[in-house]
């Protein structure tokens, strides 16, 4: 019983230690090069960890590399498709990052995202606002 | 011509909001029951006009229609443009919520000036109304680009080049708007002349 209490105390005293080792991963593409960085939730970089890049469609391993001392990596990709980057930091800690090329392109063109329904919502909202105004005027007049 | 968020300083943004709320207040107060439909229609027209892009050299410009909306609505131009710009900011991400005040002011004030100058003249003969319609559209964009340039310049002198560029880029739009406004006014005169006479 005493050992259990002692263990509980330790767990309760250091609750953040469980989160401190959560691994995060951030990646972005610049032209043909993939840049990325691995980090621990409590701060600190993921050094010398294995990075695997999978093709998202077939889940084939496309490339492999290792993070440097600052947790960063960069890799030249030949044909860029939608990819999944998996960072393995050992002891079962791993993080995934999905990078879709199509979304990146859409973001680059700010005006392409206008949908017909948003125009309709706008016109509907205008009608609604002025209808409200009309009702208010009517009420005030009567 | 929408100014994005995070460009202007607090003074310019605040002034924009104060003057716009005065304009919207006067507009709402003088908004008579029979003018509500007209205001709603031109509000929608302005809302959609910004989506019509005209390719021009390397970039593209869009119609503004603030001259037309102003000359036909008077003080209600503030209400119409405020709502249209608010919806454009929310739905399309043009401009922004912090710059809503100054953007409305920049577009609506020239419209109001057009109303003062040209509203009565538009009821005249065909040639007169064609010329005045053109001038209303032209002056609307002309003054709006000066207002946008001035609000950028008031924020910082480093924007002087951007301000100049905005003005130059809109010179073709001024002529285009003039022509379109003149044609729309002719169309309204033919189809529903009451819109021009009701003040």
Short mmCIF file of N, CA and C in Angstrom, two decimals, chain B residues 2-170:
data_model
loop_
_atom_site.label_atom_id
_atom_site.label_comp_id
_atom_site.label_asym_id
_atom_site.label_seq_id
_atom_site.Cartn_x
_atom_site.Cartn_y
_atom_site.Cartn_z
N UNK B 2 -9.71 47.62 -51.42
CA UNK B 2 -9.92 47.34 -50.01
C UNK B 2 -8.58 47.39 -49.31
N UNK B 3 -8.51 48.13 -48.21
CA UNK B 3 -7.27 48.13 -47.43
C UNK B 3 -7.34 46.96 -46.46
N UNK B 4 -6.24 46.17 -46.43
CA UNK B 4 -6.24 44.99 -45.58
C UNK B 4 -5.96 45.36 -44.13
N UNK B 5 -6.14 44.35 -43.28
CA UNK B 5 -5.91 44.58 -41.85
C UNK B 5 -4.41 44.69 -41.60
N UNK B 6 -4.08 45.37 -40.53
CA UNK B 6 -2.69 45.41 -40.10
C UNK B 6 -1.81 46.34 -40.89
N UNK B 7 -2.39 47.21 -41.71
CA UNK B 7 -1.58 48.16 -42.48
C UNK B 7 -1.66 49.55 -41.85
N UNK B 8 -2.87 49.99 -41.60
CA UNK B 8 -3.05 51.36 -41.13
C UNK B 8 -2.83 51.48 -39.63
N UNK B 9 -2.55 52.70 -39.17
CA UNK B 9 -2.37 52.88 -37.72
C UNK B 9 -3.72 53.16 -37.05
N UNK B 10 -3.66 53.17 -35.73
CA UNK B 10 -4.89 53.23 -34.95
C UNK B 10 -5.68 54.52 -35.19
N UNK B 11 -4.95 55.62 -35.37
CA UNK B 11 -5.61 56.91 -35.57
C UNK B 11 -6.49 56.90 -36.80
N UNK B 12 -5.92 56.40 -37.90
CA UNK B 12 -6.67 56.38 -39.16
C UNK B 12 -7.87 55.44 -39.04
N UNK B 13 -7.65 54.26 -38.41
CA UNK B 13 -8.75 53.30 -38.26
C UNK B 13 -9.87 53.89 -37.42
N UNK B 14 -9.48 54.57 -36.31
CA UNK B 14 -10.47 55.17 -35.42
C UNK B 14 -11.27 56.25 -36.11
N UNK B 15 -10.55 57.15 -36.81
CA UNK B 15 -11.22 58.22 -37.55
C UNK B 15 -12.21 57.64 -38.54
N UNK B 16 -11.77 56.57 -39.23
CA UNK B 16 -12.64 55.92 -40.20
C UNK B 16 -13.92 55.45 -39.56
N UNK B 17 -13.78 54.77 -38.41
CA UNK B 17 -14.97 54.23 -37.75
C UNK B 17 -15.89 55.35 -37.26
N UNK B 18 -15.30 56.43 -36.69
CA UNK B 18 -16.13 57.53 -36.17
C UNK B 18 -16.92 58.18 -37.31
N UNK B 19 -16.21 58.55 -38.39
CA UNK B 19 -16.89 59.24 -39.49
C UNK B 19 -17.91 58.33 -40.17
N UNK B 20 -17.55 57.05 -40.29
CA UNK B 20 -18.50 56.11 -40.92
C UNK B 20 -19.75 55.96 -40.07
N UNK B 21 -19.58 55.90 -38.73
CA UNK B 21 -20.79 55.73 -37.91
C UNK B 21 -21.68 56.97 -37.99
N UNK B 22 -21.05 58.16 -38.11
CA UNK B 22 -21.88 59.36 -38.32
C UNK B 22 -22.65 59.24 -39.63
N UNK B 23 -21.92 58.83 -40.69
CA UNK B 23 -22.57 58.68 -42.00
C UNK B 23 -23.69 57.66 -41.97
N UNK B 24 -23.42 56.50 -41.36
CA UNK B 24 -24.45 55.45 -41.29
C UNK B 24 -25.64 55.94 -40.47
N UNK B 25 -25.35 56.69 -39.40
CA UNK B 25 -26.44 57.23 -38.57
C UNK B 25 -27.34 58.15 -39.35
N UNK B 26 -26.73 59.11 -40.08
CA UNK B 26 -27.54 60.03 -40.89
C UNK B 26 -28.31 59.26 -41.95
N UNK B 27 -27.61 58.29 -42.57
CA UNK B 27 -28.24 57.48 -43.61
C UNK B 27 -29.46 56.74 -43.08
N UNK B 28 -29.31 56.12 -41.89
CA UNK B 28 -30.42 55.35 -41.32
C UNK B 28 -31.58 56.26 -40.95
N UNK B 29 -31.22 57.44 -40.43
CA UNK B 29 -32.26 58.35 -39.98
C UNK B 29 -33.11 58.84 -41.16
N UNK B 30 -32.42 59.08 -42.29
CA UNK B 30 -33.17 59.60 -43.44
C UNK B 30 -33.67 58.49 -44.36
N UNK B 31 -33.49 57.23 -43.93
CA UNK B 31 -33.94 56.11 -44.76
C UNK B 31 -35.45 55.94 -44.62
N UNK B 32 -36.14 56.38 -45.67
CA UNK B 32 -37.60 56.25 -45.62
C UNK B 32 -38.00 54.86 -46.07
N UNK B 33 -39.22 54.50 -45.70
CA UNK B 33 -39.70 53.16 -45.99
C UNK B 33 -39.60 52.82 -47.48
N UNK B 34 -39.95 53.79 -48.33
CA UNK B 34 -39.97 53.50 -49.76
C UNK B 34 -38.55 53.43 -50.37
N UNK B 35 -37.56 53.86 -49.60
CA UNK B 35 -36.19 53.82 -50.13
C UNK B 35 -35.45 52.55 -49.76
N UNK B 36 -36.06 51.73 -48.88
CA UNK B 36 -35.35 50.56 -48.37
C UNK B 36 -35.02 49.57 -49.48
N UNK B 37 -35.98 49.31 -50.36
CA UNK B 37 -35.75 48.33 -51.42
C UNK B 37 -34.64 48.80 -52.36
N UNK B 38 -34.69 50.10 -52.69
CA UNK B 38 -33.68 50.67 -53.57
C UNK B 38 -32.29 50.53 -52.94
N UNK B 39 -32.19 50.85 -51.66
CA UNK B 39 -30.90 50.75 -50.97
C UNK B 39 -30.42 49.30 -50.96
N UNK B 40 -31.33 48.35 -50.71
CA UNK B 40 -30.95 46.94 -50.67
C UNK B 40 -30.43 46.48 -52.03
N UNK B 41 -31.10 46.94 -53.11
CA UNK B 41 -30.69 46.51 -54.45
C UNK B 41 -29.29 47.02 -54.77
N UNK B 42 -29.04 48.31 -54.47
CA UNK B 42 -27.72 48.84 -54.82
C UNK B 42 -26.64 48.33 -53.88
N UNK B 43 -27.05 47.95 -52.65
CA UNK B 43 -26.12 47.30 -51.73
C UNK B 43 -25.66 45.97 -52.33
N UNK B 44 -26.62 45.20 -52.86
CA UNK B 44 -26.26 43.91 -53.48
C UNK B 44 -25.41 44.13 -54.72
N UNK B 45 -25.74 45.16 -55.50
CA UNK B 45 -24.97 45.43 -56.72
C UNK B 45 -23.52 45.73 -56.38
N UNK B 46 -23.32 46.54 -55.36
CA UNK B 46 -21.95 46.88 -54.94
C UNK B 46 -21.23 45.64 -54.43
N UNK B 47 -21.98 44.82 -53.68
CA UNK B 47 -21.41 43.60 -53.09
C UNK B 47 -20.89 42.67 -54.18
N UNK B 48 -21.64 42.55 -55.27
CA UNK B 48 -21.24 41.62 -56.33
C UNK B 48 -20.23 42.24 -57.29
N UNK B 49 -20.29 43.58 -57.45
CA UNK B 49 -19.44 44.24 -58.45
C UNK B 49 -17.96 44.00 -58.19
N UNK B 50 -17.58 43.89 -56.92
CA UNK B 50 -16.16 43.69 -56.61
C UNK B 50 -15.65 42.35 -57.10
N UNK B 51 -16.57 41.43 -57.40
CA UNK B 51 -16.14 40.11 -57.85
C UNK B 51 -15.89 40.08 -59.36
N UNK B 52 -16.36 41.13 -60.07
CA UNK B 52 -16.16 41.16 -61.52
C UNK B 52 -14.77 41.73 -61.77
N UNK B 53 -13.87 40.85 -62.16
CA UNK B 53 -12.49 41.27 -62.32
C UNK B 53 -12.19 41.50 -63.80
N UNK B 54 -11.53 42.62 -64.05
CA UNK B 54 -11.15 42.95 -65.41
C UNK B 54 -9.64 42.81 -65.48
N UNK B 55 -9.13 41.89 -66.33
CA UNK B 55 -7.67 41.76 -66.42
C UNK B 55 -7.05 43.02 -66.99
N UNK B 56 -5.96 43.45 -66.37
CA UNK B 56 -5.33 44.71 -66.79
C UNK B 56 -3.83 44.54 -66.60
N UNK B 57 -3.14 44.36 -67.71
CA UNK B 57 -1.69 44.16 -67.62
C UNK B 57 -1.39 42.94 -66.78
N UNK B 58 -0.42 43.04 -65.90
CA UNK B 58 -0.05 41.87 -65.10
C UNK B 58 -1.06 41.52 -64.02
N UNK B 59 -1.81 42.50 -63.55
CA UNK B 59 -2.75 42.19 -62.47
C UNK B 59 -4.17 42.38 -62.97
N UNK B 60 -5.10 42.51 -62.07
CA UNK B 60 -6.48 42.74 -62.50
C UNK B 60 -7.11 43.76 -61.57
N UNK B 61 -8.12 44.43 -62.06
CA UNK B 61 -8.84 45.41 -61.23
C UNK B 61 -10.30 44.99 -61.21
N UNK B 62 -11.04 45.53 -60.28
CA UNK B 62 -12.46 45.17 -60.26
C UNK B 62 -13.31 46.43 -60.24
N UNK B 63 -14.55 46.28 -60.63
CA UNK B 63 -15.48 47.40 -60.64
C UNK B 63 -15.74 47.85 -59.20
N UNK B 64 -16.01 49.13 -59.02
CA UNK B 64 -16.27 49.63 -57.67
C UNK B 64 -17.74 50.05 -57.54
N UNK B 65 -18.22 50.80 -58.54
CA UNK B 65 -19.63 51.24 -58.58
C UNK B 65 -20.02 52.17 -57.45
N UNK B 66 -19.03 52.75 -56.74
CA UNK B 66 -19.42 53.62 -55.63
C UNK B 66 -20.03 54.93 -56.15
N UNK B 67 -19.60 55.38 -57.33
CA UNK B 67 -20.19 56.58 -57.92
C UNK B 67 -21.67 56.38 -58.21
N UNK B 68 -21.98 55.25 -58.85
CA UNK B 68 -23.37 54.94 -59.21
C UNK B 68 -24.24 54.81 -57.95
N UNK B 69 -23.75 54.01 -56.98
CA UNK B 69 -24.53 53.79 -55.76
C UNK B 69 -24.74 55.12 -55.04
N UNK B 70 -23.68 55.92 -54.99
CA UNK B 70 -23.77 57.21 -54.30
C UNK B 70 -24.76 58.14 -54.95
N UNK B 71 -24.66 58.28 -56.26
CA UNK B 71 -25.49 59.27 -56.96
C UNK B 71 -26.97 58.90 -56.85
N UNK B 72 -27.26 57.62 -56.72
CA UNK B 72 -28.66 57.21 -56.65
C UNK B 72 -29.20 57.14 -55.23
N UNK B 73 -28.32 56.98 -54.24
CA UNK B 73 -28.81 56.77 -52.88
C UNK B 73 -28.66 57.97 -51.96
N UNK B 74 -27.72 58.85 -52.22
CA UNK B 74 -27.50 59.95 -51.27
C UNK B 74 -26.86 59.45 -49.99
N UNK B 75 -27.35 59.92 -48.85
CA UNK B 75 -26.74 59.54 -47.57
C UNK B 75 -26.82 58.04 -47.31
N UNK B 76 -27.79 57.37 -47.91
CA UNK B 76 -27.92 55.92 -47.66
C UNK B 76 -26.75 55.13 -48.23
N UNK B 77 -25.90 55.80 -49.02
CA UNK B 77 -24.73 55.10 -49.55
C UNK B 77 -23.87 54.55 -48.41
N UNK B 78 -23.86 55.26 -47.29
CA UNK B 78 -23.09 54.78 -46.14
C UNK B 78 -23.64 53.45 -45.63
N UNK B 79 -24.98 53.36 -45.48
CA UNK B 79 -25.58 52.10 -44.99
C UNK B 79 -25.29 50.97 -45.97
N UNK B 80 -25.54 51.25 -47.28
CA UNK B 80 -25.40 50.20 -48.29
C UNK B 80 -23.96 49.68 -48.32
N UNK B 81 -22.99 50.60 -48.37
CA UNK B 81 -21.61 50.17 -48.51
C UNK B 81 -21.09 49.53 -47.23
N UNK B 82 -21.58 50.01 -46.08
CA UNK B 82 -21.14 49.41 -44.81
C UNK B 82 -21.54 47.94 -44.77
N UNK B 83 -22.78 47.66 -45.11
CA UNK B 83 -23.25 46.27 -45.07
C UNK B 83 -22.53 45.43 -46.12
N UNK B 84 -22.39 45.98 -47.33
CA UNK B 84 -21.74 45.22 -48.41
C UNK B 84 -20.28 44.92 -48.06
N UNK B 85 -19.57 45.93 -47.53
CA UNK B 85 -18.16 45.71 -47.19
C UNK B 85 -18.00 44.77 -46.02
N UNK B 86 -18.95 44.83 -45.08
CA UNK B 86 -18.91 43.91 -43.94
C UNK B 86 -19.04 42.47 -44.43
N UNK B 87 -19.99 42.25 -45.35
CA UNK B 87 -20.19 40.89 -45.86
C UNK B 87 -19.01 40.45 -46.71
N UNK B 88 -18.43 41.38 -47.49
CA UNK B 88 -17.26 41.02 -48.28
C UNK B 88 -16.10 40.62 -47.38
N UNK B 89 -15.97 41.33 -46.26
CA UNK B 89 -14.88 41.02 -45.33
C UNK B 89 -15.09 39.66 -44.69
N UNK B 90 -16.35 39.36 -44.33
CA UNK B 90 -16.61 38.09 -43.64
C UNK B 90 -16.56 36.92 -44.63
N UNK B 91 -17.22 37.09 -45.77
CA UNK B 91 -17.37 35.94 -46.67
C UNK B 91 -16.19 35.73 -47.61
N UNK B 92 -15.59 36.84 -48.09
CA UNK B 92 -14.53 36.68 -49.09
C UNK B 92 -13.15 37.05 -48.55
N UNK B 93 -13.11 37.69 -47.38
CA UNK B 93 -11.81 38.10 -46.86
C UNK B 93 -11.25 39.33 -47.56
N UNK B 94 -12.09 40.11 -48.24
CA UNK B 94 -11.62 41.39 -48.81
C UNK B 94 -11.59 42.40 -47.67
N UNK B 95 -10.53 43.18 -47.58
CA UNK B 95 -10.46 44.16 -46.49
C UNK B 95 -10.40 43.44 -45.16
N UNK B 96 -11.11 43.95 -44.17
CA UNK B 96 -11.08 43.30 -42.87
C UNK B 96 -12.02 44.03 -41.94
N UNK B 97 -12.18 43.46 -40.74
CA UNK B 97 -13.13 44.07 -39.80
C UNK B 97 -12.58 45.33 -39.17
N UNK B 98 -11.28 45.36 -38.90
CA UNK B 98 -10.73 46.59 -38.29
C UNK B 98 -10.71 47.73 -39.29
N UNK B 99 -10.55 47.41 -40.56
CA UNK B 99 -10.49 48.47 -41.57
C UNK B 99 -11.86 48.77 -42.17
N UNK B 100 -12.89 48.13 -41.63
CA UNK B 100 -14.23 48.33 -42.20
C UNK B 100 -14.64 49.80 -42.20
N UNK B 101 -14.34 50.49 -41.09
CA UNK B 101 -14.71 51.90 -40.98
C UNK B 101 -14.06 52.74 -42.05
N UNK B 102 -12.74 52.64 -42.15
CA UNK B 102 -12.03 53.50 -43.11
C UNK B 102 -12.37 53.09 -44.55
N UNK B 103 -12.54 51.79 -44.81
CA UNK B 103 -12.90 51.35 -46.16
C UNK B 103 -14.27 51.89 -46.57
N UNK B 104 -15.22 51.85 -45.64
CA UNK B 104 -16.55 52.39 -45.95
C UNK B 104 -16.46 53.88 -46.23
N UNK B 105 -15.70 54.57 -45.39
CA UNK B 105 -15.57 56.02 -45.57
C UNK B 105 -14.95 56.34 -46.93
N UNK B 106 -13.88 55.62 -47.27
CA UNK B 106 -13.18 55.87 -48.53
C UNK B 106 -14.07 55.67 -49.75
N UNK B 107 -15.01 54.76 -49.66
CA UNK B 107 -15.88 54.48 -50.81
C UNK B 107 -17.15 55.33 -50.78
N UNK B 108 -17.70 55.53 -49.56
CA UNK B 108 -19.01 56.17 -49.47
C UNK B 108 -18.92 57.68 -49.60
N UNK B 109 -17.85 58.27 -49.06
CA UNK B 109 -17.74 59.73 -49.13
C UNK B 109 -17.70 60.24 -50.58
N UNK B 110 -16.88 59.62 -51.46
CA UNK B 110 -16.94 60.03 -52.87
C UNK B 110 -18.33 59.85 -53.47
N UNK B 111 -19.01 58.78 -53.06
CA UNK B 111 -20.37 58.55 -53.55
C UNK B 111 -21.29 59.69 -53.16
N UNK B 112 -21.14 60.14 -51.92
CA UNK B 112 -21.98 61.23 -51.43
C UNK B 112 -21.68 62.52 -52.20
N UNK B 113 -20.39 62.75 -52.47
CA UNK B 113 -20.00 63.94 -53.25
C UNK B 113 -20.65 63.88 -54.63
N UNK B 114 -20.63 62.70 -55.24
CA UNK B 114 -21.27 62.52 -56.55
C UNK B 114 -22.75 62.86 -56.47
N UNK B 115 -23.37 62.45 -55.36
CA UNK B 115 -24.80 62.72 -55.19
C UNK B 115 -25.04 64.22 -55.18
N UNK B 116 -24.22 64.94 -54.41
CA UNK B 116 -24.40 66.40 -54.33
C UNK B 116 -24.21 67.07 -55.68
N UNK B 117 -23.23 66.60 -56.43
CA UNK B 117 -22.91 67.25 -57.70
C UNK B 117 -23.88 66.89 -58.82
N UNK B 118 -24.23 65.61 -58.92
CA UNK B 118 -24.85 65.16 -60.16
C UNK B 118 -26.29 64.70 -60.05
N UNK B 119 -26.79 64.56 -58.82
CA UNK B 119 -28.08 63.90 -58.69
C UNK B 119 -29.20 64.61 -59.47
N UNK B 120 -29.26 65.94 -59.29
CA UNK B 120 -30.33 66.67 -59.96
C UNK B 120 -30.16 66.65 -61.47
N UNK B 121 -28.91 66.78 -61.92
CA UNK B 121 -28.63 66.85 -63.35
C UNK B 121 -29.03 65.58 -64.10
N UNK B 122 -29.03 64.44 -63.40
CA UNK B 122 -29.30 63.17 -64.08
C UNK B 122 -30.72 63.11 -64.64
N UNK B 123 -31.61 63.94 -64.08
CA UNK B 123 -32.99 63.92 -64.58
C UNK B 123 -33.13 64.66 -65.90
N UNK B 124 -32.07 65.35 -66.35
CA UNK B 124 -32.13 66.15 -67.57
C UNK B 124 -32.22 65.31 -68.83
N UNK B 125 -31.87 65.92 -69.95
CA UNK B 125 -31.97 65.25 -71.25
C UNK B 125 -30.96 64.13 -71.39
N UNK B 126 -31.02 63.45 -72.56
CA UNK B 126 -30.21 62.25 -72.74
C UNK B 126 -28.71 62.56 -72.71
N UNK B 127 -28.31 63.60 -73.46
CA UNK B 127 -26.88 63.92 -73.55
C UNK B 127 -26.36 64.36 -72.18
N UNK B 128 -27.16 65.23 -71.52
CA UNK B 128 -26.72 65.74 -70.21
C UNK B 128 -26.55 64.58 -69.23
N UNK B 129 -27.55 63.67 -69.20
CA UNK B 129 -27.47 62.59 -68.22
C UNK B 129 -26.35 61.61 -68.57
N UNK B 130 -26.05 61.45 -69.88
CA UNK B 130 -24.93 60.59 -70.27
C UNK B 130 -23.63 61.17 -69.73
N UNK B 131 -23.46 62.48 -69.94
CA UNK B 131 -22.21 63.12 -69.51
C UNK B 131 -22.11 63.10 -67.99
N UNK B 132 -23.21 63.46 -67.32
CA UNK B 132 -23.16 63.50 -65.86
C UNK B 132 -22.98 62.10 -65.27
N UNK B 133 -23.60 61.09 -65.91
CA UNK B 133 -23.42 59.71 -65.46
C UNK B 133 -21.96 59.31 -65.55
N UNK B 134 -21.34 59.66 -66.69
CA UNK B 134 -19.92 59.35 -66.85
C UNK B 134 -19.10 60.03 -65.76
N UNK B 135 -19.39 61.32 -65.55
CA UNK B 135 -18.63 62.07 -64.55
C UNK B 135 -18.82 61.49 -63.15
N UNK B 136 -20.06 61.02 -62.85
CA UNK B 136 -20.31 60.45 -61.52
C UNK B 136 -19.46 59.21 -61.31
N UNK B 137 -19.46 58.31 -62.31
CA UNK B 137 -18.66 57.09 -62.19
C UNK B 137 -17.19 57.40 -62.09
N UNK B 138 -16.74 58.35 -62.94
CA UNK B 138 -15.33 58.73 -62.97
C UNK B 138 -14.91 59.32 -61.63
N UNK B 139 -15.70 60.30 -61.17
CA UNK B 139 -15.33 61.01 -59.93
C UNK B 139 -15.38 60.08 -58.72
N UNK B 140 -16.33 59.13 -58.73
CA UNK B 140 -16.43 58.18 -57.62
C UNK B 140 -15.13 57.43 -57.40
N UNK B 141 -14.60 56.85 -58.47
CA UNK B 141 -13.35 56.08 -58.34
C UNK B 141 -12.16 57.02 -58.13
N UNK B 142 -12.20 58.17 -58.82
CA UNK B 142 -11.10 59.14 -58.69
C UNK B 142 -10.94 59.56 -57.23
N UNK B 143 -12.04 60.00 -56.60
CA UNK B 143 -11.97 60.44 -55.21
C UNK B 143 -11.66 59.28 -54.27
N UNK B 144 -12.23 58.08 -54.59
CA UNK B 144 -11.98 56.93 -53.73
C UNK B 144 -10.49 56.58 -53.73
N UNK B 145 -9.84 56.62 -54.91
CA UNK B 145 -8.42 56.26 -54.91
C UNK B 145 -7.61 57.33 -54.19
N UNK B 146 -8.05 58.60 -54.28
CA UNK B 146 -7.35 59.64 -53.52
C UNK B 146 -7.51 59.40 -52.02
N UNK B 147 -8.74 59.01 -51.60
CA UNK B 147 -8.98 58.73 -50.18
C UNK B 147 -8.13 57.57 -49.69
N UNK B 148 -8.08 56.49 -50.50
CA UNK B 148 -7.28 55.32 -50.11
C UNK B 148 -5.81 55.72 -50.00
N UNK B 149 -5.35 56.47 -51.01
CA UNK B 149 -3.95 56.93 -51.00
C UNK B 149 -3.70 57.80 -49.77
N UNK B 150 -4.66 58.67 -49.45
CA UNK B 150 -4.47 59.57 -48.30
C UNK B 150 -4.44 58.78 -47.00
N UNK B 151 -5.31 57.74 -46.88
CA UNK B 151 -5.29 57.00 -45.62
C UNK B 151 -3.99 56.21 -45.47
N UNK B 152 -3.44 55.74 -46.58
CA UNK B 152 -2.14 55.05 -46.50
C UNK B 152 -1.05 56.05 -46.13
N UNK B 153 -1.11 57.23 -46.75
CA UNK B 153 -0.08 58.24 -46.53
C UNK B 153 -0.13 58.75 -45.09
N UNK B 154 -1.35 58.85 -44.51
CA UNK B 154 -1.47 59.32 -43.12
C UNK B 154 -0.86 58.32 -42.15
N UNK B 155 -0.83 57.06 -42.54
CA UNK B 155 -0.25 56.04 -41.66
C UNK B 155 1.26 56.15 -41.61
N UNK B 156 1.86 56.38 -42.76
CA UNK B 156 3.31 56.49 -42.77
C UNK B 156 3.78 56.91 -44.14
N UNK B 157 4.87 57.68 -44.18
CA UNK B 157 5.33 58.18 -45.47
C UNK B 157 5.93 57.08 -46.33
N UNK B 158 6.23 55.93 -45.69
CA UNK B 158 6.81 54.84 -46.49
C UNK B 158 5.80 54.27 -47.48
N UNK B 159 4.51 54.61 -47.28
CA UNK B 159 3.48 54.10 -48.19
C UNK B 159 3.27 55.01 -49.40
N UNK B 160 4.09 56.06 -49.52
CA UNK B 160 3.87 57.02 -50.59
C UNK B 160 3.86 56.35 -51.97
N UNK B 161 4.83 55.42 -52.18
CA UNK B 161 4.90 54.75 -53.48
C UNK B 161 3.68 53.87 -53.72
N UNK B 162 3.26 53.14 -52.68
CA UNK B 162 2.08 52.29 -52.81
C UNK B 162 0.87 53.16 -53.14
N UNK B 163 0.77 54.31 -52.44
CA UNK B 163 -0.36 55.20 -52.64
C UNK B 163 -0.40 55.68 -54.09
N UNK B 164 0.77 56.05 -54.62
CA UNK B 164 0.85 56.50 -56.01
C UNK B 164 0.43 55.39 -56.96
N UNK B 165 0.91 54.18 -56.65
CA UNK B 165 0.63 53.02 -57.51
C UNK B 165 -0.86 52.73 -57.55
N UNK B 166 -1.52 52.84 -56.39
CA UNK B 166 -2.95 52.58 -56.32
C UNK B 166 -3.69 53.58 -57.20
N UNK B 167 -3.27 54.83 -57.13
CA UNK B 167 -3.94 55.85 -57.93
C UNK B 167 -3.75 55.57 -59.42
N UNK B 168 -2.50 55.27 -59.81
CA UNK B 168 -2.22 55.04 -61.23
C UNK B 168 -2.97 53.81 -61.74
N UNK B 169 -3.00 52.74 -60.92
CA UNK B 169 -3.67 51.51 -61.36
C UNK B 169 -5.15 51.73 -61.57
N UNK B 170 -5.71 52.73 -60.90
CA UNK B 170 -7.15 52.93 -61.01
C UNK B 170 -7.56 53.93 -62.08
#
